[in-house]
């Protein structure tokens, strides 16, 4: 077994045992929120980390899917499954449209277009009161009971979120290591060369954009199930910016970076604020520290520290096992 | 000897018997502190109001010496950051982790709506010190919810009538913050104003974070008799200043929050003469209020406004209910019933009672900004006693109509 697989198995086991270990419903709920944020951040990571496309409008997909599913299932009389399928399909179609618009530009232009599109959706949610409830939001939504399992129970919902999270992470991992994912990374590093090699850069980027939108929609679906309520805040620029922060703080372009980033942000926001009145400053200070000391994010930064520590210890001990030192120490290895 | 032995065993037996009758943990529960979960905003745009809420609550708890109905009060404060998702997590934390017996908060209507389902599910008595959304005590009442402030439109039904009948205005332009609170205020005012012969000829909605009201002020039709300006937070300061700078002389009517005591202290002479309506004024001369404002001024050096009095009264409501149930918060149904039948005779609000949907029936005053004792004050001009959220309308008919919104009711040309 490769060490990376071992790590994944250990990580998975910890996640599965988590509700039994912590017991308290509050912390289990917090973990569910981390999982949801992690799916959203991971989907944004497809664009930011692997595609080099920095988007400031990623809340659009989570928010739209959340609005769709609450509206369809709680107010328009559709079932949960129908509502969920339509929400994800509709949002993915919207991602296609947004991709067509946003990918006409690159770099800063791309960033601004995604920002503008996100703001348009926020404006619609805020203003189309008859459909969205305006700033009072849409409520009256209950959690579904698939196969007789009541998701209103915190632990049941956690496992539900965990299954989706596992699927999302696996799917994103497969996507990134597929030839298509490799070509996306190619368009990030050498767009002109990729073009010269006969790759259609724009359609590669567009497909990835839609794929990211799809997983964003799935995160939005979970968000709606978790909160049973949706208001324009979920579509707001701050949600998009926060998601981007998760990706960057955790480590863009690594599989587990956004997960770590999501955990960091959710915990700081919800737990630290109970003890520290000026938790916003703490959040700021943590990000400044990350940017200063680990500019490529927590996961790459920590694994580099770990590697350096191991190497110095090894040289000090004059260890002479050459093949052990050559093993990659982390999971999130990035193809060069 | 035999007798004494018999008496002793009888006494022992009866104690044992009695103690089995009592609910388990009775003795210890009655001496444990009552935990109050307080949700406020300490960070972000709403934090000024959040701080005033904390002051109001603290003042009330201190006045009772940290004890209500013989039990200590422990306040656990949570910062919701003004975000619905965080509010929900905080509510869960307070209920599930801290085990609070009652919630006071949150600040904004959208936060309160975000935890509406959770309150029902957790069956946790909740007192709102600020959130004013109409439907929470109208079309979507929550059995676990009681409000300590007016609904958005509650003071403006009488105000519309006052503007038409006593001020004799015929045509009014409305400018309001473009969110539910502003929409509900404007529509409540418009309804009674038009029923009494007036006409709202224009409705301007400015975004909450408008930096410059110039472009809105210049749109106001020149032949209106007055402008009704309904703003929240610091927007009233900006609006009135710019209105003055543009040389406008048309009289301004305000919402309670446009010239709230919390922002009035930052205003200048441009605010003098603004007539507004509200369920509270720091300048109200009823004895309970005098005591309260003096205490606030002494403690915090400022007049109490919307948020201070809201949180203070939420705490008074709690005290009133706790006295009724003898401090037994463990019986939540009884506590909720007591909260729903709060009635206080004297205090900042004067006389206040609760209707069957959990909304206070309270005095509404018409106030006019005047400079008195070197500071701006909302001097009470007229009082409409015991005003219900339904004004003089039939409750059923009122509830059959849609909730006040941006388009209901439209301006009439």
Coordinates of C-alpha atoms in Angstrom, one line a residue, chain A residues 25-27 29-30 33 126-127 135-136 140-141 223 226-229 231 233 269-270 273-275 277 279-280, chain B residues 42-43 79 81-86 88-90 92-93 96-97 109-110 113-114 117 178-180 184 208 406:
Chain A
X25 CA -24.4 17.6 18.8
X26 CA -23.0 21.1 18.5
X27 CA -19.6 20.0 17.4
X29 CA -23.0 20.1 13.4
X30 CA -19.9 22.2 13.2
X33 CA -20.5 22.7 8.2
X126 CA -32.4 40.5 -3.0
X127 CA -35.0 42.1 -5.3
X135 CA -33.6 39.9 2.4
X136 CA -35.9 37.9 4.7
X140 CA -40.0 26.5 5.7
X141 CA -37.7 23.8 4.4
X223 CA -26.1 24.0 2.6
X226 CA -28.2 21.9 6.7
X227 CA -29.6 25.4 7.3
X228 CA -33.2 24.7 6.0
X229 CA -33.1 28.4 5.1
X231 CA -31.1 34.3 2.2
X233 CA -26.1 36.3 2.3
X269 CA -15.6 32.0 12.5
X270 CA -17.8 29.9 14.8
X273 CA -15.8 34.2 18.2
X274 CA -17.3 32.6 21.3
X275 CA -14.1 33.4 23.2
X277 CA -14.7 39.5 20.9
X279 CA -12.2 37.4 16.3
X280 CA -12.2 39.2 13.0
Chain B
X42 CA -20.1 42.5 17.8
X43 CA -18.5 42.7 14.4
X79 CA -21.6 37.2 18.4
X81 CA -21.6 38.7 13.0
X82 CA -24.8 39.7 11.3
X83 CA -24.8 36.6 9.2
X84 CA -27.7 34.2 9.1
X85 CA -25.6 31.0 8.8
X86 CA -23.5 32.0 11.8
X88 CA -27.9 29.5 13.4
X89 CA -24.7 27.9 14.5
X90 CA -24.6 30.2 17.5
X92 CA -27.3 25.7 18.3
X93 CA -24.2 26.3 20.4
X96 CA -26.9 22.4 22.8
X97 CA -23.6 23.2 24.3
X109 CA -34.8 40.3 11.1
X110 CA -33.0 38.1 8.6
X113 CA -35.9 34.3 10.3
X114 CA -32.8 32.1 9.8
X117 CA -37.3 26.7 12.3
X178 CA -34.4 49.2 0.2
X179 CA -34.8 46.2 2.5
X180 CA -37.8 44.5 4.2
X184 CA -42.8 47.5 5.7
X208 CA -28.7 50.3 2.4
X406 CA -41.8 46.9 -1.9

